[in-house]
mmCIF file of C-alpha atoms in Angstrom:
data_model
loop_
_atom_site.group_PDB
_atom_site.id
_atom_site.type_symbol
_atom_site.label_atom_id
_atom_site.label_comp_id
_atom_site.label_asym_id
_atom_site.label_seq_id
_atom_site.Cartn_x
_atom_site.Cartn_y
_atom_site.Cartn_z
ATOM 1 C CA MET A 1038 -23.031 -41.540 -5.029
ATOM 2 C CA MET A 1039 -24.374 -38.003 -4.699
ATOM 3 C CA ASP A 1040 -27.020 -36.438 -6.915
ATOM 4 C CA TYR A 1041 -25.949 -34.288 -9.861
ATOM 5 C CA GLU A 1042 -27.222 -30.966 -8.469
ATOM 6 C CA SER A 1043 -25.275 -31.408 -5.200
ATOM 7 C CA LEU A 1044 -22.131 -32.344 -7.125
ATOM 8 C CA LYS A 1045 -22.382 -29.211 -9.274
ATOM 9 C CA LEU A 1046 -22.529 -27.073 -6.127
ATOM 10 C CA ILE A 1047 -19.801 -29.045 -4.335
ATOM 11 C CA TRP A 1048 -17.377 -28.548 -7.210
ATOM 12 C CA TRP A 1049 -18.159 -24.836 -7.328
ATOM 13 C CA VAL A 1050 -17.226 -24.729 -3.610
ATOM 14 C CA LEU A 1051 -14.131 -26.945 -4.016
ATOM 15 C CA ILE A 1052 -12.714 -24.899 -6.888
ATOM 16 C CA GLY A 1053 -13.348 -21.786 -4.777
ATOM 17 C CA VAL A 1054 -11.458 -23.399 -1.871
ATOM 18 C CA LEU A 1055 -8.516 -24.224 -4.155
ATOM 19 C CA LEU A 1056 -8.420 -20.654 -5.495
ATOM 20 C CA ILE A 1057 -8.540 -19.262 -1.941
ATOM 21 C CA GLY A 1058 -5.782 -21.679 -0.883
ATOM 22 C CA TRP A 1059 -3.678 -20.462 -3.766
ATOM 23 C CA ALA A 1060 -4.364 -16.768 -3.027
ATOM 24 C CA VAL A 1061 -3.555 -17.136 0.684
ATOM 25 C CA THR A 1062 -0.321 -19.124 0.191
ATOM 26 C CA ASP A 1063 1.103 -18.112 -3.190
ATOM 27 C CA GLY A 1064 -0.492 -14.675 -2.730
ATOM 28 C CA PHE A 1065 2.004 -13.597 -0.096
ATOM 29 C CA ASP A 1066 4.850 -14.911 -2.284
ATOM 30 C CA MET A 1067 3.741 -12.520 -5.011
ATOM 31 C CA GLY A 1068 3.255 -9.743 -2.454
ATOM 32 C CA VAL A 1069 6.758 -10.186 -1.034
ATOM 33 C CA LEU A 1070 8.313 -10.100 -4.515
ATOM 34 C CA SER A 1071 6.255 -7.015 -5.462
ATOM 35 C CA LEU A 1072 7.810 -5.246 -2.445
ATOM 36 C CA LEU A 1073 11.367 -6.426 -3.149
ATOM 37 C CA LYS A 1074 12.573 -3.098 -4.598
ATOM 38 C CA VAL A 1075 10.262 -1.024 -2.391
ATOM 39 C CA VAL A 1076 11.052 -2.016 1.203
ATOM 40 C CA GLY A 1077 14.377 -3.822 0.684
ATOM 41 C CA LYS A 1078 16.972 -1.023 0.769
ATOM 42 C CA THR A 1079 20.196 -3.111 0.814
ATOM 43 C CA ASP A 1080 21.295 -6.330 -0.855
ATOM 44 C CA ASN A 1081 21.162 -8.229 2.458
ATOM 45 C CA GLU A 1082 17.647 -6.942 3.209
ATOM 46 C CA ARG A 1083 16.440 -8.124 -0.197
ATOM 47 C CA ARG A 1084 18.084 -11.500 0.456
ATOM 48 C CA VAL A 1085 16.221 -11.672 3.776
ATOM 49 C CA MET A 1086 12.961 -11.124 1.880
ATOM 50 C CA LEU A 1087 13.798 -13.776 -0.711
ATOM 51 C CA ASN A 1088 14.695 -16.287 2.005
ATOM 52 C CA THR A 1089 11.342 -15.839 3.757
ATOM 53 C CA VAL A 1090 9.547 -17.275 0.700
ATOM 54 C CA GLY A 1091 12.363 -19.153 -1.064
ATOM 55 C CA PRO A 1092 11.776 -22.576 0.593
ATOM 56 C CA HIS A 1093 7.982 -22.374 0.116
ATOM 57 C CA TRP A 1094 7.034 -20.646 -3.155
ATOM 58 C CA ASP A 1095 7.146 -23.761 -5.359
ATOM 59 C CA GLY A 1096 5.088 -25.761 -2.837
ATOM 60 C CA ASN A 1097 2.516 -22.956 -2.806
ATOM 61 C CA GLN A 1098 2.204 -23.279 -6.591
ATOM 62 C CA VAL A 1099 0.572 -26.693 -6.032
ATOM 63 C CA TRP A 1100 -2.684 -24.876 -5.151
ATOM 64 C CA PHE A 1101 -2.566 -22.984 -8.459
ATOM 65 C CA ILE A 1102 -1.846 -26.101 -10.508
ATOM 66 C CA THR A 1103 -4.504 -28.121 -8.660
ATOM 67 C CA ALA A 1104 -7.103 -25.368 -9.196
ATOM 68 C CA GLY A 1105 -6.243 -25.275 -12.930
ATOM 69 C CA GLY A 1106 -6.512 -29.065 -13.156
ATOM 70 C CA ALA A 1107 -9.840 -29.054 -11.301
ATOM 71 C CA ILE A 1108 -11.281 -26.414 -13.660
ATOM 72 C CA PHE A 1109 -10.117 -28.490 -16.649
ATOM 73 C CA ALA A 1110 -11.769 -31.660 -15.326
ATOM 74 C CA ALA A 1111 -14.935 -30.210 -13.724
ATOM 75 C CA TRP A 1112 -15.660 -27.277 -16.074
ATOM 76 C CA PRO A 1113 -14.073 -28.239 -19.440
ATOM 77 C CA VAL A 1114 -16.017 -25.615 -21.441
ATOM 78 C CA VAL A 1115 -14.838 -22.844 -19.068
ATOM 79 C CA TYR A 1116 -11.256 -24.062 -19.370
ATOM 80 C CA ALA A 1117 -11.396 -24.176 -23.181
ATOM 81 C CA THR A 1118 -13.106 -20.781 -23.528
ATOM 82 C CA ALA A 1119 -10.818 -19.015 -21.030
ATOM 83 C CA PHE A 1120 -7.561 -20.396 -22.362
ATOM 84 C CA SER A 1121 -8.398 -19.659 -26.000
ATOM 85 C CA GLY A 1122 -9.930 -16.213 -25.397
ATOM 86 C CA LEU A 1123 -7.484 -14.939 -22.772
ATOM 87 C CA TYR A 1124 -4.464 -16.426 -24.503
ATOM 88 C CA PHE A 1125 -2.217 -13.318 -24.484
ATOM 89 C CA ALA A 1126 -3.161 -12.334 -20.915
ATOM 90 C CA LEU A 1127 -2.316 -15.830 -19.669
ATOM 91 C CA LEU A 1128 0.940 -15.841 -21.629
ATOM 92 C CA LEU A 1129 1.836 -12.515 -19.979
ATOM 93 C CA VAL A 1130 1.230 -14.083 -16.552
ATOM 94 C CA LEU A 1131 3.209 -17.185 -17.510
ATOM 95 C CA PHE A 1132 6.243 -15.237 -18.744
ATOM 96 C CA ALA A 1133 6.196 -13.035 -15.612
ATOM 97 C CA MET A 1134 6.075 -16.157 -13.421
ATOM 98 C CA PHE A 1135 9.102 -17.594 -15.265
ATOM 99 C CA PHE A 1136 11.275 -14.988 -13.509
ATOM 100 C CA ARG A 1137 10.650 -16.582 -10.108
ATOM 101 C CA PRO A 1138 12.343 -20.009 -10.375
ATOM 102 C CA VAL A 1139 15.265 -18.635 -12.386
ATOM 103 C CA GLY A 1140 15.643 -15.560 -10.173
ATOM 104 C CA PHE A 1141 15.629 -17.537 -6.926
ATOM 105 C CA GLU A 1142 18.290 -19.904 -8.247
ATOM 106 C CA TYR A 1143 20.698 -17.481 -9.927
ATOM 107 C CA ARG A 1144 20.150 -14.022 -8.394
ATOM 108 C CA SER A 1145 22.654 -14.440 -5.524
ATOM 109 C CA LYS A 1146 25.165 -16.689 -7.321
ATOM 110 C CA ILE A 1147 27.178 -13.748 -8.660
ATOM 111 C CA GLU A 1148 28.293 -10.847 -6.425
ATOM 112 C CA GLU A 1149 27.891 -8.159 -9.050
ATOM 113 C CA VAL A 1150 25.661 -5.165 -8.256
ATOM 114 C CA LYS A 1151 24.219 -4.826 -11.780
ATOM 115 C CA TRP A 1152 23.447 -8.569 -12.022
ATOM 116 C CA ARG A 1153 21.592 -8.629 -8.699
ATOM 117 C CA ASN A 1154 19.822 -5.327 -9.368
ATOM 118 C CA ASN A 1155 18.482 -6.586 -12.710
ATOM 119 C CA TRP A 1156 17.236 -9.811 -11.135
ATOM 120 C CA ASP A 1157 15.585 -7.825 -8.334
ATOM 121 C CA TRP A 1158 13.579 -5.843 -10.905
ATOM 122 C CA LEU A 1159 12.597 -9.022 -12.785
ATOM 123 C CA LEU A 1160 11.509 -10.707 -9.546
ATOM 124 C CA THR A 1161 9.467 -7.616 -8.650
ATOM 125 C CA ILE A 1162 7.764 -7.853 -12.068
ATOM 126 C CA GLY A 1163 7.258 -11.592 -11.473
ATOM 127 C CA GLY A 1164 5.279 -10.753 -8.332
ATOM 128 C CA ALA A 1165 3.371 -7.630 -9.422
ATOM 129 C CA VAL A 1166 2.264 -8.517 -12.969
ATOM 130 C CA PRO A 1167 0.373 -11.772 -12.135
ATOM 131 C CA SER A 1168 -1.234 -10.048 -9.117
ATOM 132 C CA LEU A 1169 -2.535 -7.265 -11.363
ATOM 133 C CA VAL A 1170 -3.555 -9.433 -14.341
ATOM 134 C CA PHE A 1171 -5.544 -11.921 -12.227
ATOM 135 C CA GLY A 1172 -7.535 -8.998 -10.832
ATOM 136 C CA VAL A 1173 -8.135 -7.547 -14.306
ATOM 137 C CA ALA A 1174 -9.389 -10.976 -15.432
ATOM 138 C CA PHE A 1175 -11.841 -11.107 -12.512
ATOM 139 C CA GLY A 1176 -13.022 -7.594 -13.383
ATOM 140 C CA ASN A 1177 -13.783 -8.700 -16.931
ATOM 141 C CA LEU A 1178 -15.913 -11.573 -15.627
ATOM 142 C CA PHE A 1179 -18.275 -8.963 -14.145
ATOM 143 C CA LEU A 1180 -18.347 -7.064 -17.453
ATOM 144 C CA GLY A 1181 -18.764 -10.217 -19.553
ATOM 145 C CA LEU A 1182 -16.246 -11.560 -22.046
ATOM 146 C CA PRO A 1183 -16.808 -11.231 -25.827
ATOM 147 C CA PHE A 1184 -17.286 -14.905 -26.732
ATOM 148 C CA THR A 1185 -20.036 -17.036 -28.211
ATOM 149 C CA LEU A 1186 -20.643 -20.756 -28.819
ATOM 150 C CA ASP A 1187 -21.838 -22.552 -31.926
ATOM 151 C CA ASN A 1188 -24.162 -25.574 -32.000
ATOM 152 C CA THR A 1189 -21.226 -27.949 -31.455
ATOM 153 C CA MET A 1190 -20.132 -26.032 -28.328
ATOM 154 C CA ARG A 1191 -17.034 -24.576 -30.000
ATOM 155 C CA SER A 1192 -16.184 -21.182 -28.495
ATOM 156 C CA PHE A 1193 -15.343 -18.110 -30.575
ATOM 157 C CA TYR A 1194 -13.638 -15.154 -28.864
ATOM 158 C CA GLU A 1195 -14.162 -11.810 -30.606
ATOM 159 C CA GLY A 1196 -12.125 -9.445 -28.424
ATOM 160 C CA GLY A 1197 -8.492 -8.332 -28.143
ATOM 161 C CA PHE A 1198 -6.001 -8.036 -25.299
ATOM 162 C CA PHE A 1199 -6.231 -4.240 -24.872
ATOM 163 C CA GLU A 1200 -10.050 -4.385 -24.703
ATOM 164 C CA LEU A 1201 -9.597 -6.169 -21.369
ATOM 165 C CA LEU A 1202 -8.058 -3.020 -19.877
ATOM 166 C CA SER A 1203 -11.278 -1.104 -19.192
ATOM 167 C CA PRO A 1204 -11.385 1.333 -16.215
ATOM 168 C CA PHE A 1205 -13.545 -1.042 -14.126
ATOM 169 C CA ALA A 1206 -11.325 -4.076 -14.861
ATOM 170 C CA LEU A 1207 -8.223 -2.042 -13.962
ATOM 171 C CA LEU A 1208 -9.932 -0.978 -10.707
ATOM 172 C CA VAL A 1209 -10.446 -4.661 -9.807
ATOM 173 C CA GLY A 1210 -6.803 -5.186 -10.791
ATOM 174 C CA VAL A 1211 -5.831 -2.501 -8.250
ATOM 175 C CA VAL A 1212 -7.831 -4.354 -5.566
ATOM 176 C CA SER A 1213 -6.019 -7.580 -6.424
ATOM 177 C CA LEU A 1214 -2.537 -6.023 -6.504
ATOM 178 C CA ALA A 1215 -3.007 -3.991 -3.296
ATOM 179 C CA MET A 1216 -4.582 -6.992 -1.512
ATOM 180 C CA LEU A 1217 -1.714 -9.367 -2.323
ATOM 181 C CA VAL A 1218 0.968 -6.764 -1.559
ATOM 182 C CA MET A 1219 -0.763 -6.181 1.812
ATOM 183 C CA HIS A 1220 -0.745 -9.939 2.399
ATOM 184 C CA GLY A 1221 2.951 -10.171 1.494
ATOM 185 C CA ALA A 1222 3.807 -7.277 3.825
ATOM 186 C CA ALA A 1223 1.803 -8.936 6.636
ATOM 187 C CA TYR A 1224 3.790 -12.132 6.085
ATOM 188 C CA LEU A 1225 7.082 -10.203 6.161
ATOM 189 C CA GLN A 1226 6.107 -8.699 9.519
ATOM 190 C CA MET A 1227 6.330 -12.214 11.020
ATOM 191 C CA ARG A 1228 9.606 -13.150 9.347
ATOM 192 C CA THR A 1229 11.798 -10.024 9.534
ATOM 193 C CA GLN A 1230 13.472 -7.789 12.127
ATOM 194 C CA ASP A 1231 14.727 -4.234 12.744
ATOM 195 C CA GLU A 1232 14.333 -1.530 10.057
ATOM 196 C CA LEU A 1233 13.024 -3.937 7.420
ATOM 197 C CA HIS A 1234 10.307 -5.022 9.838
ATOM 198 C CA GLU A 1235 9.258 -1.385 10.385
ATOM 199 C CA ARG A 1236 9.091 -0.717 6.635
ATOM 200 C CA THR A 1237 6.884 -3.778 6.099
ATOM 201 C CA ARG A 1238 4.497 -2.428 8.764
ATOM 202 C CA ASN A 1239 4.197 0.857 6.851
ATOM 203 C CA ALA A 1240 3.628 -1.070 3.602
ATOM 204 C CA THR A 1241 0.866 -3.123 5.265
ATOM 205 C CA LEU A 1242 -0.940 -0.008 6.494
ATOM 206 C CA ILE A 1243 -0.824 1.755 3.108
ATOM 207 C CA THR A 1244 -1.878 -1.257 1.005
ATOM 208 C CA ALA A 1245 -4.653 -2.297 3.439
ATOM 209 C CA LEU A 1246 -6.090 1.226 3.182
ATOM 210 C CA VAL A 1247 -5.847 1.170 -0.649
ATOM 211 C CA THR A 1248 -7.542 -2.256 -0.728
ATOM 212 C CA PHE A 1249 -10.336 -1.031 1.564
ATOM 213 C CA VAL A 1250 -11.099 2.069 -0.547
ATOM 214 C CA ALA A 1251 -10.766 0.313 -3.933
ATOM 215 C CA PHE A 1252 -12.897 -2.674 -2.794
ATOM 216 C CA MET A 1253 -15.621 -0.304 -1.598
ATOM 217 C CA PHE A 1254 -15.531 1.595 -4.912
ATOM 218 C CA VAL A 1255 -15.882 -1.697 -6.831
ATOM 219 C CA GLY A 1256 -19.103 -2.340 -4.867
ATOM 220 C CA VAL A 1257 -20.409 1.125 -5.787
ATOM 221 C CA CYS A 1258 -19.601 0.483 -9.477
ATOM 222 C CA LEU A 1259 -21.453 -2.864 -9.395
ATOM 223 C CA MET A 1260 -24.461 -1.173 -7.835
ATOM 224 C CA PHE A 1261 -24.779 1.816 -10.167
ATOM 225 C CA TRP A 1262 -22.677 1.437 -13.344
ATOM 226 C CA VAL A 1263 -22.012 -2.206 -14.225
ATOM 227 C CA ASP A 1264 -24.933 -4.266 -15.553
ATOM 228 C CA GLY A 1265 -25.312 -7.676 -13.927
ATOM 229 C CA TYR A 1266 -26.613 -10.903 -15.495
ATOM 230 C CA VAL A 1267 -29.805 -12.740 -14.529
ATOM 231 C CA ILE A 1268 -31.168 -16.118 -15.672
ATOM 232 C CA THR A 1269 -34.850 -15.608 -16.481
ATOM 233 C CA ASP A 1270 -35.673 -19.096 -17.809
ATOM 234 C CA MET A 1271 -34.110 -22.561 -18.025
ATOM 235 C CA SER A 1272 -35.537 -25.431 -20.074
ATOM 236 C CA LYS A 1273 -34.354 -28.112 -17.589
ATOM 237 C CA GLU A 1274 -33.933 -28.551 -13.834
ATOM 238 C CA VAL A 1275 -30.491 -27.692 -12.414
ATOM 239 C CA GLY A 1276 -30.008 -31.333 -11.391
ATOM 240 C CA GLN A 1277 -30.151 -32.509 -15.012
ATOM 241 C CA ALA A 1278 -27.517 -32.478 -17.751
ATOM 242 C CA MET A 1279 -27.834 -29.357 -19.903
ATOM 243 C CA THR A 1280 -25.859 -27.165 -22.301
ATOM 244 C CA PRO A 1281 -25.097 -23.420 -21.925
ATOM 245 C CA MET A 1282 -27.669 -22.699 -24.660
ATOM 246 C CA ALA A 1283 -30.620 -24.147 -22.696
ATOM 247 C CA LYS A 1284 -31.486 -20.935 -20.858
ATOM 248 C CA THR A 1285 -32.517 -17.305 -21.275
ATOM 249 C CA VAL A 1286 -30.358 -14.549 -19.777
ATOM 250 C CA THR A 1287 -30.899 -10.816 -19.466
ATOM 251 C CA THR A 1288 -28.828 -7.967 -18.050
ATOM 252 C CA MET A 1289 -29.893 -5.234 -15.649
ATOM 253 C CA GLN A 1290 -28.316 -2.577 -13.440
ATOM 254 C CA GLY A 1291 -27.227 -3.763 -9.992
ATOM 255 C CA ALA A 1292 -28.049 -7.414 -10.715
ATOM 256 C CA TRP A 1293 -24.632 -8.587 -9.491
ATOM 257 C CA LEU A 1294 -25.803 -7.712 -5.955
ATOM 258 C CA ASN A 1295 -29.092 -9.693 -6.199
ATOM 259 C CA ASN A 1296 -27.665 -12.731 -4.415
ATOM 260 C CA TYR A 1297 -27.247 -10.712 -1.210
ATOM 261 C CA THR A 1298 -31.046 -10.328 -1.164
ATOM 262 C CA LEU A 1299 -31.863 -13.868 -2.335
ATOM 263 C CA TYR A 1300 -29.363 -15.498 0.062
ATOM 264 C CA PRO A 1301 -28.895 -13.009 2.959
ATOM 265 C CA VAL A 1302 -26.200 -15.112 4.635
ATOM 266 C CA THR A 1303 -23.798 -14.277 1.766
ATOM 267 C CA ILE A 1304 -23.598 -10.649 2.954
ATOM 268 C CA VAL A 1305 -21.211 -11.984 5.616
ATOM 269 C CA ALA A 1306 -18.430 -12.190 3.003
ATOM 270 C CA PRO A 1307 -18.126 -8.456 2.092
ATOM 271 C CA LEU A 1308 -18.763 -7.388 5.712
ATOM 272 C CA LEU A 1309 -16.018 -9.742 6.916
ATOM 273 C CA ALA A 1310 -13.690 -8.429 4.199
ATOM 274 C CA PHE A 1311 -14.080 -4.821 5.380
ATOM 275 C CA ALA A 1312 -13.765 -5.847 9.057
ATOM 276 C CA CYS A 1313 -10.608 -7.897 8.429
ATOM 277 C CA LEU A 1314 -8.984 -5.081 6.441
ATOM 278 C CA LEU A 1315 -9.583 -2.751 9.412
ATOM 279 C CA LEU A 1316 -8.229 -5.402 11.822
ATOM 280 C CA THR A 1317 -5.137 -5.804 9.636
ATOM 281 C CA MET A 1318 -4.435 -2.085 10.061
ATOM 282 C CA LEU A 1319 -5.222 -2.172 13.804
ATOM 283 C CA PHE A 1320 -2.972 -5.176 14.542
ATOM 284 C CA THR A 1321 -0.197 -3.621 12.460
ATOM 285 C CA LEU A 1322 -0.357 -0.421 14.528
ATOM 286 C CA LYS A 1323 -0.145 -2.554 17.703
ATOM 287 C CA ASN A 1324 2.725 -4.590 16.183
ATOM 288 C CA LYS A 1325 0.896 -7.929 16.559
ATOM 289 C CA SER A 1326 2.464 -9.744 13.612
ATOM 290 C CA ALA A 1327 0.703 -13.125 13.840
ATOM 291 C CA LEU A 1328 -2.743 -11.540 14.264
ATOM 292 C CA THR A 1329 -1.990 -9.199 11.355
ATOM 293 C CA PHE A 1330 -1.274 -12.165 9.086
ATOM 294 C CA ILE A 1331 -4.388 -14.058 10.240
ATOM 295 C CA SER A 1332 -6.646 -11.046 9.587
ATOM 296 C CA SER A 1333 -4.919 -10.436 6.243
ATOM 297 C CA SER A 1334 -5.533 -14.084 5.239
ATOM 298 C CA MET A 1335 -9.194 -13.767 6.203
ATOM 299 C CA ALA A 1336 -9.500 -10.519 4.241
ATOM 300 C CA VAL A 1337 -8.089 -12.206 1.121
ATOM 301 C CA SER A 1338 -10.459 -15.174 1.557
ATOM 302 C CA SER A 1339 -13.484 -12.919 2.145
ATOM 303 C CA ILE A 1340 -12.786 -10.747 -0.900
ATOM 304 C CA ILE A 1341 -12.579 -13.836 -3.149
ATOM 305 C CA CYS A 1342 -15.785 -15.226 -1.582
ATOM 306 C CA THR A 1343 -17.491 -11.882 -2.256
ATOM 307 C CA ALA A 1344 -16.577 -12.122 -5.945
ATOM 308 C CA GLY A 1345 -17.797 -15.742 -6.125
ATOM 309 C CA PHE A 1346 -21.087 -15.034 -4.327
ATOM 310 C CA SER A 1347 -21.779 -12.009 -6.539
ATOM 311 C CA LEU A 1348 -21.213 -13.953 -9.774
ATOM 312 C CA PHE A 1349 -23.121 -17.113 -8.734
ATOM 313 C CA PRO A 1350 -24.379 -19.082 -10.629
ATOM 314 C CA PHE A 1351 -22.419 -17.470 -13.491
ATOM 315 C CA ILE A 1352 -18.805 -18.474 -14.053
ATOM 316 C CA MET A 1353 -18.054 -16.728 -17.344
ATOM 317 C CA PRO A 1354 -20.776 -14.413 -18.739
ATOM 318 C CA SER A 1355 -20.770 -13.512 -22.435
ATOM 319 C CA SER A 1356 -21.027 -9.819 -23.304
ATOM 320 C CA ILE A 1357 -21.976 -10.388 -26.974
ATOM 321 C CA ASN A 1358 -24.405 -13.295 -26.503
ATOM 322 C CA PRO A 1359 -25.637 -13.500 -22.871
ATOM 323 C CA GLN A 1360 -27.696 -16.644 -23.662
ATOM 324 C CA VAL A 1361 -24.512 -18.743 -23.907
ATOM 325 C CA SER A 1362 -23.014 -17.449 -20.654
ATOM 326 C CA LEU A 1363 -21.351 -20.280 -18.748
ATOM 327 C CA THR A 1364 -22.882 -21.147 -15.364
ATOM 328 C CA VAL A 1365 -22.406 -23.640 -12.548
ATOM 329 C CA TRP A 1366 -25.392 -25.642 -13.868
ATOM 330 C CA ASP A 1367 -24.498 -26.079 -17.534
ATOM 331 C CA VAL A 1368 -20.697 -26.370 -17.984
ATOM 332 C CA VAL A 1369 -19.892 -29.303 -15.719
ATOM 333 C CA SER A 1370 -18.558 -32.736 -16.610
ATOM 334 C CA SER A 1371 -20.690 -35.864 -16.282
ATOM 335 C CA GLU A 1372 -22.108 -37.014 -12.944
ATOM 336 C CA LYS A 1373 -19.750 -40.010 -12.882
ATOM 337 C CA THR A 1374 -16.682 -37.836 -13.513
ATOM 338 C CA LEU A 1375 -17.631 -35.429 -10.716
ATOM 339 C CA ASN A 1376 -18.190 -38.331 -8.306
ATOM 340 C CA ILE A 1377 -14.758 -39.845 -9.035
ATOM 341 C CA MET A 1378 -13.075 -36.442 -8.758
ATOM 342 C CA PHE A 1379 -14.800 -35.840 -5.431
ATOM 343 C CA VAL A 1380 -13.341 -39.041 -3.949
ATOM 344 C CA VAL A 1381 -9.871 -38.134 -5.248
ATOM 345 C CA ALA A 1382 -10.161 -34.601 -3.805
ATOM 346 C CA MET A 1383 -11.193 -35.926 -0.380
ATOM 347 C CA ILE A 1384 -7.966 -37.971 -0.292
ATOM 348 C CA PHE A 1385 -5.410 -35.553 -1.737
ATOM 349 C CA VAL A 1386 -6.527 -32.080 -0.530
ATOM 350 C CA PRO A 1387 -5.911 -33.045 3.148
ATOM 351 C CA ILE A 1388 -2.493 -34.432 2.104
ATOM 352 C CA ILE A 1389 -1.623 -31.101 0.453
ATOM 353 C CA LEU A 1390 -2.751 -29.249 3.587
ATOM 354 C CA ALA A 1391 -0.707 -31.560 5.825
ATOM 355 C CA TYR A 1392 2.616 -31.314 3.993
ATOM 356 C CA THR A 1393 2.241 -27.586 3.439
ATOM 357 C CA THR A 1394 1.719 -27.079 7.190
ATOM 358 C CA TRP A 1395 4.646 -29.377 8.014
ATOM 359 C CA GLY A 1396 6.936 -27.462 5.640
ATOM 360 C CA TYR A 1397 6.163 -24.117 7.297
ATOM 361 C CA TYR A 1398 6.502 -25.636 10.793
ATOM 362 C CA LYS A 1399 9.995 -27.017 10.084
ATOM 363 C CA MET A 1400 11.320 -23.851 8.435
ATOM 364 C CA TRP A 1401 9.662 -21.177 10.578
ATOM 365 C CA GLY A 1402 11.435 -18.295 12.351
ATOM 366 C CA ARG A 1403 12.547 -14.706 11.841
ATOM 367 C CA ILE A 1404 15.420 -14.076 9.419
ATOM 368 C CA SER A 1405 17.920 -11.252 9.998
ATOM 369 C CA THR A 1406 20.611 -9.657 7.851
ATOM 370 C CA GLN A 1407 23.153 -11.208 10.243
ATOM 371 C CA HIS A 1408 21.764 -14.655 9.347
ATOM 372 C CA ILE A 1409 22.390 -13.860 5.669
ATOM 373 C CA GLU A 1410 25.968 -12.718 6.456
ATOM 374 C CA ASP A 1411 26.626 -15.904 8.441
ATOM 375 C CA ASN A 1412 25.198 -18.114 5.656
ATOM 376 C CA LYS A 1413 26.363 -16.131 2.653
ATOM 377 C CA TYR A 1414 26.657 -19.129 0.300
ATOM 378 C CA GLY A 1415 23.914 -21.314 1.762
ATOM 379 C CA THR A 1416 20.938 -18.980 1.311
ATOM 380 C CA TYR A 1417 19.055 -17.507 -1.651
#
C-alpha cells in the first residue's frame, strides 16, 4: 500500500497519461474528420479518408471514456463541478460526437450526392467542434471558472455558456483545433497516396505553423496578461485528507509560469513542444510520413504536458472564490479507493495498449481511390 501523498501524485500522472492517450489516438480521428471537406475533393477521396480511421475511431474512444471514469473515481468533486458548470459546453461536444457513429455507418449506403455531401459536413463538424471546445475549456481553467462551494461541498456555478468564449479561451481553442488537425493530416500522410497525399502534406505544414505561433502567443499571454493562482497557506500536510476550503489562495501576474522556476525539469515540456512542431514541418517537407506522425504525436503530448505542468497543483481554479479552487491535494478520493484503482489501472491500461496496437498492426497500409472502387460496397 502506498502513502496518500504518492497516490495523489500518481493519479494526477495517470489521468494525464489517459488524456494524452486519448489526444494522440482519438485526436487524429477528429483531425481527419475536420479535414474531410478541405482536402477531400472527390467522393472517393473522402471515402479514402473515412476508411483510414473507420476501423479504429470507436476503439480510440476507450481512452476518452477511461479518462472520464478515472476523473469520476479519483477526483469526484472535479467531476461534479465540471459536469454541472460546463453542462451546455459538454452537451455541445456530445451532440457533435453523435455525428461520427451515424455518419460512418450511413454516409456511403446511399449513392446520392446531396445525402453524402450533407453527411460530409456533419462529420466535419463532428471532428472540428469537439477539438475547438476542449481547447476553450482548457483556456478557461487558466482564467478560473465562476464556481464556489458551500460547507457541505456542494458546488454552485455562477457563469453562462457565452462567458466561456473570452479571447484568451478562444486562442487556446485555436491551439487545440490546429494541433489536432495537424495530427490528423500527419496521420493521413501515412495512409494515403497521390494527390490526396500531397494535399495532406500542405495541410500539415499550415496547421503546424498555426499551432506553433498560437502556442507561443498563449505563453506570452500567461506571462503578461493572465493572472495565475498560488497557494500561500495550507492547514494540513499534502499527505493528509483535506477539503478544498483548507487553504489560502491568491492570484498574481505570471504565476502560471512559476513551476518552471520551482521545478526546472518541467521546462522540457514546452521546449519539446516547439521542437517537435518544427520537426513535424521539416519531416513533412522531406516527405518522411512515419517520422512526421511520430513528431506530431510528441508535439501533442508535450503541449498537454505543458498545460498540466503550468496548472499544477491546481485542477480547476475558481475565479469568484479562489480559496475553494480544486487542487491535486484536496479533491481526491480516499486512500483505499486510490490504492484499489491503482491496482486495476496497472492491469487494464497495458491491455488497452496491447489491443490498440494489435488493431493498428492488423489493419495497417495505404488506402487508394482504386481500393475504394474495387471494394465499393465493403468499405465506409
